[in-house]
Amino acid sequence: MDKFNPKMKKIARKRAPNVLIDILPTPIFSMLFLLHINQIATYLFLSDKETLNISVNTKQGGADTCAGRYVYMHNLPSRFNDDLIKNCEAYIELRNKCKYLVNSGFGPRILEDDYNHTTQVLTIETGSWYSTNQFMLEVIFREKMRHYECLTNDSSLSSAVFVPFYAGFDVRRFWGYSVKLRDELGEDLAQWLRKRSEWKKMNGRDHFFVTGRVGRDFRRATDQDSDWGNKLMRLPEFENITMLSIETNSWSNEFAVPYPTCFHPKSRTEVKRWQRQVRMTKRRHLYSFAGAKRPQIKVSIRGEIIRQCLASQERCKFLDCNNQSRDCSDPVKVMEVFRDSVFCVQPPGDTPTRRSTFDSILAGCIPVLFTPDSVYNQYNWYFPKDHTKYSVYIPEKDVKNGKVSIEKLLASISEGRILKMRNEVKKIIPKIIYTKPGEVGPEKIEDAFEIAVARVLDRVQDMPPN
Ligand SMILES: *[C@@H]1O[C@H](CO)[C@@H](O)[C@H](O)[C@H]1NC(C)=O
Ligand SMILES: *[C@@H]1O[C@H](CO)[C@@H](O)[C@H](O)[C@H]1NC(C)=O
Ligand SMILES: *[C@@H]1O[C@H](CO)[C@@H](O)[C@H](O)[C@H]1NC(C)=O
Ligand SMILES: *[C@@H]1O[C@H](CO)[C@@H](O)[C@H](O)[C@H]1NC(C)=O
């Protein structure tokens, strides 16, 4: 059974009471199947709606393990997705992202030959490491949805409707252009959606989409050209749609999901092997920071963090993201540093969240956070409620006014507590990665995608009727 996320199984069962078979061992499953007992079960346990699902599934053979989990994906005109990336090179603002679109948004694969030292750092023999760009989630998620085990092309069966819109590519390509241009495609999509028969069922409240950018890019407050982003999420239709993004600042119909990291394993075995490595590795640095100063942001604590890190000498490793060597955008270098550190400091940058936080989790490096908005207020579907279990919290203002020595504070944490926290961090790894699509059976992982879809389905199920 699912060791990584027992909660998820419980939810699946709650939603699919007819799936008796789900909780029975395989031999019994086969026996029941041979006896066609699922037909009898139909009469014994099911409401009308569920009977419908079963009748579809009898064709596929066996009971319906997808009951209540079916998702319908809209077949959008290509202007809402494929055209945006097909014309990637044509938009100045997108150009430096185009090379990351390969492998369904995972980016170029990291090859052993690329780095002499790679094999020691990454479990490269599995071929599961990619140069993944932090803003590719909408492309990755769509590909994952194409392989979702309960995808249906019959929308009357579905409990949720996925809208494969590349909202982030849309908003990014028109950075600095007129608000009219920025809003156009979103308004077009809103009209397209509300004309579909799927809209009528719940006025779009069972619809969801995913963006690889931060939520505030879609919540422009005024119609002045100088204002930030577009107003997608302020359109009446999108107020009914659930948005999943890498960072949210609106907690009504928007939920934060993990940034994609560079690790996209296929199997549970691979993840376990990686977790073992992460646990066993000797860590030379007490803490590390990968980032750059934000001199233009007055309240930024990054300057102070870098100052302290350099003063800590070999106890702190600073990976300078302003450095010409571009080590910071080299996933192997980043993982190397994080795997060699007990703690990874994750101060806010342009926004409170960072992809780097997920890199550090992946490397088994305990994150040090400075504002609740970096993780605690964001990724509630993914992290333990008690944040002291997996992270260290230092209030931003204590760093700002020089009250805290990061080195002293971290050095005072006992070895026992460190081991406990690292163990917790290790347990989070499978939940925050986006695995290679298509795996089924016991090697399948309840990854970030599976968790997101399950929670969206919960959310729709809990909604009051129209
Ligand atoms: C790998 O090592 C070889 C010889 O040791 C060297 O010639 C080559 O430049 C190295 N490649 C990289 C990418 O560092
Ligand atoms: C759904 O997909 C199946 C299998 O690909 C196909 O046979 C069927 O015609 C499709 N149904 C609809 C309504 O598109
Ligand atoms: C959004 O949902 C509410 C509640 O079902 C409904 O009254 C409203 O008309 C919907 N908005 C749109 C644009 O469909
Ligand atoms: C940039 O990185 C290289 C290699 O890690 C290092 O030797 C150099 O000192 C760094 N330069 C700056 C300005 O930090």
XYZ file of C-alpha atoms and ligand atoms in Angstrom:
522
model
C 0.000 0.000 0.000
C 0.996 3.564 -0.241
C 3.644 4.339 2.315
C 4.342 7.810 1.031
C 0.904 9.211 1.508
C -1.546 7.140 3.498
C -3.928 10.076 3.670
C -4.467 10.077 -0.063
C -5.658 6.494 -0.066
C -8.157 7.300 2.593
C -9.537 10.123 0.528
C -9.762 7.960 -2.559
C -11.736 5.407 -0.616
C -14.005 7.924 0.912
C -14.912 9.145 -2.511
C -15.299 5.696 -3.997
C -17.161 3.568 -1.476
C -17.994 1.084 -4.190
C -14.366 0.196 -4.698
C -14.326 -2.644 -2.238
C -11.688 -4.275 -4.301
C -9.225 -1.508 -3.686
C -8.705 -2.677 -0.131
C -8.580 -6.382 -0.832
C -5.437 -8.352 -1.637
C -4.883 -9.183 -5.296
C -5.846 -12.895 -5.256
C -9.210 -12.007 -3.802
C -9.542 -9.294 -6.402
C -9.072 -11.845 -9.186
C -11.522 -14.211 -7.593
C -14.174 -11.552 -7.259
C -13.558 -10.613 -10.815
C -14.001 -14.179 -12.013
C -17.264 -14.442 -10.134
C -18.490 -11.192 -11.723
C -19.255 -10.068 -8.267
C -18.886 -6.473 -9.312
C -22.271 -6.850 -11.018
C -23.814 -7.875 -7.725
C -21.982 -5.070 -5.975
C -23.640 -2.693 -8.383
C -27.020 -3.543 -7.001
C -25.940 -3.750 -3.416
C -23.966 -0.571 -2.928
C -24.370 1.964 -5.644
C -26.440 5.002 -6.354
C -27.597 5.721 -9.911
C -24.664 7.896 -10.773
C -22.169 5.325 -9.625
C -23.986 2.581 -11.527
C -23.283 4.596 -14.652
C -19.574 4.582 -13.928
C -19.519 0.888 -13.294
C -21.305 0.110 -16.515
C -18.526 1.904 -18.381
C -15.955 0.068 -16.419
C -17.365 -3.372 -16.857
C -16.155 -2.962 -20.405
C -12.646 -2.317 -19.164
C -12.935 -5.315 -16.867
C -13.054 -5.071 -13.099
C -14.446 -2.566 -10.646
C -14.137 1.136 -11.203
C -11.146 2.350 -9.247
C -11.614 5.739 -10.908
C -15.102 6.414 -9.565
C -15.175 10.002 -8.357
C -11.712 10.668 -9.787
C -12.458 11.105 -13.471
C -11.068 14.248 -15.037
C -12.080 15.598 -18.417
C -9.468 17.660 -20.284
C -10.744 20.322 -22.657
C -9.426 20.080 -26.182
C -8.583 23.770 -26.463
C -7.877 25.504 -29.772
C -4.119 25.692 -30.208
C -3.995 29.469 -29.681
C -4.426 28.788 -25.952
C -1.457 26.468 -25.628
C 0.527 24.929 -28.496
C 0.798 28.139 -30.539
C 2.260 29.981 -27.563
C 5.204 27.646 -27.347
C 5.471 26.985 -31.072
C 6.127 30.695 -31.483
C 8.366 30.845 -28.443
C 11.303 32.328 -30.351
C 9.105 35.093 -31.744
C 8.558 36.657 -28.321
C 11.569 38.487 -26.939
C 10.370 37.870 -23.411
C 10.137 34.094 -23.913
C 13.238 33.503 -25.967
C 15.539 32.414 -23.163
C 12.947 29.837 -22.055
C 12.489 28.038 -25.379
C 15.243 25.503 -24.924
C 13.606 24.250 -21.739
C 10.424 23.210 -23.534
C 11.839 19.899 -24.725
C 10.864 16.612 -23.072
C 7.379 17.934 -22.341
C 8.700 20.777 -20.235
C 11.260 18.779 -18.248
C 13.982 20.421 -20.355
C 17.194 18.929 -21.724
C 18.272 15.741 -20.052
C 21.474 15.954 -18.008
C 23.898 13.515 -19.538
C 26.738 11.840 -17.781
C 29.118 13.148 -20.427
C 28.187 16.743 -19.670
C 29.884 16.675 -16.313
C 32.845 14.652 -15.194
C 31.725 14.625 -11.626
C 28.021 14.088 -12.204
C 27.876 10.432 -11.281
C 28.933 11.149 -7.742
C 26.302 13.815 -7.270
C 23.232 12.467 -9.006
C 21.954 8.975 -9.524
C 22.600 9.606 -13.151
C 22.357 6.017 -14.323
C 18.620 6.369 -14.067
C 18.495 9.196 -16.610
C 15.979 11.043 -14.508
C 17.730 14.391 -14.115
C 16.913 17.301 -16.413
C 17.761 20.990 -16.680
C 14.232 21.956 -15.718
C 13.311 25.615 -15.785
C 11.350 26.804 -12.780
C 8.509 28.267 -14.881
C 7.613 25.185 -16.947
C 4.901 23.724 -14.771
C 1.985 24.340 -17.139
C 3.700 22.341 -19.868
C 4.713 19.550 -17.483
C 1.280 19.352 -15.893
C -0.544 19.033 -19.206
C 1.664 16.132 -20.217
C 1.090 14.498 -16.847
C -2.665 14.947 -17.315
C -2.523 13.207 -20.693
C -1.315 10.162 -18.774
C -3.547 10.561 -15.719
C -5.054 7.169 -15.059
C -8.582 8.494 -14.626
C -8.680 10.818 -17.611
C -11.951 10.472 -19.491
C -13.077 11.814 -22.820
C -16.690 11.583 -21.701
C -17.304 14.762 -19.738
C -20.577 13.474 -18.310
C -18.503 11.063 -16.212
C -15.970 13.550 -14.947
C -15.764 15.101 -11.497
C -13.443 17.896 -12.620
C -12.527 19.620 -15.875
C -8.911 20.461 -16.675
C -8.197 23.494 -18.860
C -4.751 23.108 -20.479
C -4.124 26.826 -20.935
C -0.519 28.093 -20.896
C -1.418 31.144 -18.864
C 2.145 31.876 -17.806
C 3.490 31.901 -21.342
C 0.606 34.144 -22.325
C 1.222 36.730 -19.614
C 4.999 36.629 -19.956
C 5.137 37.231 -23.719
C 3.458 40.621 -23.338
C 5.505 41.962 -20.409
C 5.394 45.736 -20.695
C 2.832 45.853 -23.508
C -0.625 47.442 -23.274
C -3.168 46.001 -20.855
C -5.472 45.335 -23.799
C -2.944 43.025 -25.412
C -2.163 41.354 -22.093
C -5.828 40.601 -21.343
C -6.970 39.526 -24.789
C -6.304 35.787 -24.792
C -7.684 35.261 -21.279
C -10.924 37.021 -22.204
C -11.099 34.942 -25.362
C -10.707 31.762 -23.290
C -13.364 32.833 -20.786
C -15.857 33.225 -23.637
C -14.810 29.917 -25.167
C -15.262 28.063 -21.873
C -18.651 29.432 -20.933
C -20.096 28.366 -24.287
C -19.222 24.723 -23.659
C -21.758 22.271 -22.278
C -19.256 21.369 -19.501
C -19.577 24.883 -18.096
C -23.282 24.538 -17.375
C -22.942 21.704 -14.895
C -21.339 23.845 -12.166
C -20.800 27.256 -13.774
C -17.148 26.384 -14.138
C -16.567 25.674 -10.482
C -15.385 22.161 -11.314
C -12.814 23.588 -13.773
C -9.136 24.021 -12.960
C -5.922 25.067 -14.665
C -2.264 25.245 -13.759
C 0.278 27.965 -14.264
C 4.020 27.893 -13.890
C 4.118 31.500 -12.716
C 3.202 33.267 -9.476
C -0.438 34.111 -8.813
C -0.009 37.846 -8.635
C 0.884 37.941 -12.342
C -2.818 37.325 -13.003
C -4.457 39.743 -10.598
C -3.823 43.202 -11.973
C -5.847 45.684 -9.928
C -6.218 48.578 -12.386
C -6.247 49.052 -16.153
C -3.176 51.254 -16.267
C -0.426 50.045 -18.571
C 2.119 50.664 -15.820
C 0.377 48.152 -13.561
C 1.662 44.587 -13.249
C 0.409 41.478 -15.114
C -2.988 40.689 -16.565
C -6.418 40.413 -14.975
C -7.191 36.802 -15.833
C -8.196 35.872 -12.295
C -10.481 38.903 -12.036
C -12.636 37.823 -14.972
C -16.012 36.564 -13.674
C -15.502 33.145 -15.293
C -12.084 32.698 -13.714
C -13.419 33.620 -10.308
C -15.204 30.273 -10.534
C -12.196 28.322 -11.802
C -9.523 26.890 -9.513
C -5.996 28.005 -10.298
C -2.929 26.071 -9.227
C 0.265 28.106 -9.253
C 3.762 27.961 -7.819
C 2.914 30.825 -5.434
C -0.393 32.230 -4.285
C -1.402 35.369 -2.475
C -5.103 34.793 -2.768
C -6.610 31.983 -0.830
C -10.052 31.823 -2.364
C -9.733 29.834 -5.566
C -5.982 29.617 -5.887
C -3.645 26.994 -4.429
C 0.112 26.673 -4.400
C 1.808 23.597 -5.825
C 5.551 22.836 -5.819
C 7.947 24.395 -8.284
C 9.312 21.707 -10.593
C 12.794 20.539 -9.614
C 15.277 18.753 -11.877
C 14.522 15.226 -10.675
C 11.841 13.372 -12.622
C 12.172 9.715 -11.692
C 9.999 6.983 -13.103
C 9.661 4.596 -10.210
C 9.347 4.347 -6.471
C 12.530 2.274 -6.428
C 14.445 5.170 -7.906
C 13.071 7.618 -5.364
C 13.972 5.287 -2.516
C 17.488 4.962 -3.838
C 17.786 8.729 -3.946
C 16.337 9.093 -0.452
C 18.893 6.628 0.845
C 21.715 8.608 -0.736
C 20.380 11.809 0.755
C 20.253 10.246 4.198
C 23.736 8.700 4.056
C 25.647 11.611 2.610
C 28.252 13.379 4.761
C 27.650 17.124 4.849
C 30.641 19.423 5.084
C 28.884 22.774 5.398
C 26.693 23.853 8.262
C 24.654 25.950 5.846
C 24.596 27.308 2.340
C 22.950 29.953 0.249
C 22.445 29.919 -3.512
C 21.223 33.294 -4.693
C 21.989 36.884 -5.486
C 21.595 40.206 -3.742
C 18.488 42.273 -4.336
C 19.945 45.781 -3.988
C 16.849 47.299 -5.613
C 14.596 45.817 -2.897
C 15.224 47.924 0.196
C 13.771 45.476 2.702
C 15.660 42.502 1.292
C 17.687 40.572 3.864
C 19.818 38.923 1.220
C 22.685 41.365 1.601
C 22.921 40.597 5.313
C 22.644 36.850 4.678
C 25.489 36.941 2.160
C 27.586 39.024 4.546
C 27.058 36.524 7.351
C 27.671 33.554 5.055
C 31.001 34.910 3.836
C 31.990 35.751 7.424
C 31.226 32.164 8.452
C 33.935 31.055 6.014
C 33.947 27.293 5.419
C 30.911 26.704 7.637
C 28.799 28.444 4.989
C 28.888 27.853 1.245
C 27.757 30.744 -0.948
C 26.791 29.973 -4.538
C 26.705 33.409 -6.134
C 23.981 33.690 -8.747
C 25.514 36.913 -10.082
C 28.696 35.077 -10.888
C 29.642 34.847 -14.594
C 30.309 31.133 -14.127
C 26.519 30.601 -13.973
C 26.961 27.810 -11.428
C 23.638 28.758 -10.014
C 21.703 27.724 -13.111
C 23.634 24.460 -13.265
C 21.458 21.930 -11.438
C 24.406 19.635 -10.786
C 26.346 22.412 -9.042
C 23.327 23.405 -6.999
C 22.560 19.850 -5.918
C 26.215 19.337 -5.111
C 26.256 22.293 -2.738
C 22.907 21.475 -1.120
C 23.768 17.831 -0.627
C 26.881 18.981 1.127
C 25.004 21.248 3.567
C 22.982 20.560 6.692
C 20.856 23.706 6.328
C 19.894 25.784 3.279
C 18.828 29.372 3.877
C 15.908 30.445 1.685
C 15.296 34.189 2.042
C 12.602 35.800 -0.150
C 13.720 37.123 -3.532
C 11.494 39.044 -5.920
C 8.600 37.173 -4.323
C 8.407 35.185 -1.046
C 8.721 31.710 -2.584
C 11.716 30.121 -4.272
C 12.342 27.125 -6.457
C 15.523 26.764 -4.394
C 13.472 25.651 -1.389
C 12.374 22.604 -3.355
C 15.939 21.963 -4.531
C 17.048 21.915 -0.916
C 14.282 19.505 0.135
C 15.299 17.268 -2.747
C 18.891 17.332 -1.523
C 17.865 16.544 2.052
C 19.040 19.981 3.155
C 16.868 21.403 5.938
C 15.320 24.687 4.754
C 15.780 27.821 6.865
C 12.876 30.184 6.243
C 12.410 33.846 7.094
C 8.756 34.496 6.351
C 5.670 32.252 6.643
C 4.803 33.202 3.064
C 7.775 31.251 1.701
C 6.268 27.839 2.518
C 3.989 27.667 5.582
C 1.223 29.796 4.050
C 1.639 28.255 0.628
C 2.019 24.535 0.121
C -0.454 23.189 2.661
C -1.252 20.173 0.523
C 2.364 19.033 0.673
C 4.127 19.857 3.917
C 3.490 18.723 7.499
C 1.332 21.157 9.444
C 3.940 21.530 12.171
C 6.709 23.424 10.382
C 9.234 22.910 13.188
C 9.393 19.275 12.092
C 11.121 19.993 8.799
C 12.415 23.582 8.864
C 14.026 26.317 10.936
C 12.247 29.642 11.154
C 14.111 32.908 11.745
C 11.926 36.027 11.524
C 13.100 38.349 8.767
C 13.290 41.335 11.096
C 15.731 39.547 13.418
C 18.124 39.193 10.505
C 17.468 42.702 9.259
C 18.356 44.380 12.537
C 21.361 42.111 13.074
C 19.895 40.483 16.172
C 20.617 36.979 14.974
C 23.791 35.195 14.026
C 22.586 32.543 11.606
C 25.709 30.474 12.154
C 25.383 30.512 15.954
C 21.703 29.716 15.856
C 22.097 26.773 13.467
C 25.183 25.451 15.258
C 23.190 25.289 18.489
C 20.683 22.799 17.064
C 21.331 19.320 18.435
C 22.440 16.434 16.234
C 19.334 14.505 17.314
C 17.000 17.226 16.181
C 18.892 17.569 12.911
C 18.499 13.876 12.174
C 14.785 14.035 12.926
C 14.288 17.062 10.708
C 16.303 15.566 7.869
C 14.235 12.423 8.093
C 11.099 14.522 7.763
C 12.576 16.406 4.800
C 13.422 13.087 3.189
C 9.799 11.981 3.546
C 8.606 15.093 1.707
C 10.713 14.344 -1.390
C 8.254 12.079 -3.259
C 5.437 14.552 -2.703
C 7.164 17.550 -4.274
C 8.590 15.958 -7.397
C 6.903 15.601 -10.778
C 7.594 12.064 -11.905
C 7.842 10.870 -15.485
C 4.326 10.430 -16.801
C 2.773 7.055 -17.408
C 3.851 4.873 -14.503
C 1.109 2.610 -13.149
C 1.039 -0.125 -10.547
C 3.102 -0.508 -7.394
C 5.979 1.633 -8.688
C 3.699 4.623 -9.166
C 4.424 7.556 -6.854
C 1.896 9.875 -5.240
C 3.815 12.852 -6.575
C 3.037 16.570 -6.629
C 0.714 16.108 -9.596
C -1.292 13.263 -8.061
C -1.706 15.185 -4.815
C -2.829 18.333 -6.637
C -5.453 16.490 -8.676
C -6.746 14.619 -5.615
C -7.137 17.874 -3.686
C -8.907 19.608 -6.561
C -11.346 16.682 -6.711
C -11.922 16.975 -2.937
C -12.536 20.650 -3.312
C -15.090 20.208 -6.078
C -16.820 17.447 -4.148
C -17.155 19.683 -1.090
C -18.703 22.559 -3.048
C -22.338 23.364 -2.399
C -24.577 22.710 -5.412
C -25.371 25.701 -7.642
C 36.384 16.175 -18.058
O 37.673 15.659 -17.795
C 38.562 15.660 -18.904
C 39.877 15.010 -18.524
O 39.957 14.712 -17.174
C 38.774 17.106 -19.375
O 39.626 17.133 -20.501
C 37.417 17.717 -19.735
O 37.577 19.075 -20.066
C 36.440 17.603 -18.561
N 35.128 18.059 -18.996
C 34.388 18.917 -18.300
C 33.051 19.268 -18.887
O 34.737 19.409 -17.249
C -13.051 8.158 -26.190
O -11.863 7.477 -26.394
C -12.058 6.160 -26.864
C -10.712 5.449 -26.885
O -9.725 6.281 -27.381
C -12.717 6.208 -28.217
O -12.917 4.919 -28.707
C -14.050 6.931 -28.087
O -14.644 7.075 -29.345
C -13.861 8.289 -27.460
N -15.162 8.860 -27.169
C -15.445 10.142 -27.379
C -16.804 10.571 -26.926
O -14.653 10.923 -27.900
C -20.014 31.490 -10.991
O -20.684 30.630 -10.111
C -21.810 31.200 -9.471
C -22.354 30.159 -8.527
O -22.654 28.981 -9.198
C -22.821 31.624 -10.517
O -23.893 32.264 -9.891
C -22.151 32.565 -11.516
O -23.069 32.876 -12.554
C -20.923 31.914 -12.108
N -20.243 32.844 -13.006
C -20.128 32.617 -14.304
C -19.432 33.656 -15.090
O -20.572 31.622 -14.844
C 32.711 32.925 -9.374
O 32.816 31.520 -9.226
C 34.134 31.010 -9.356
C 34.076 29.495 -9.352
O 33.252 29.022 -8.326
C 35.017 31.577 -8.233
O 36.315 31.096 -8.344
C 34.975 33.094 -8.313
O 35.678 33.640 -7.237
C 33.551 33.631 -8.328
N 33.527 35.041 -8.586
C 32.852 35.911 -7.841
C 32.932 37.321 -8.272
O 32.210 35.568 -6.869
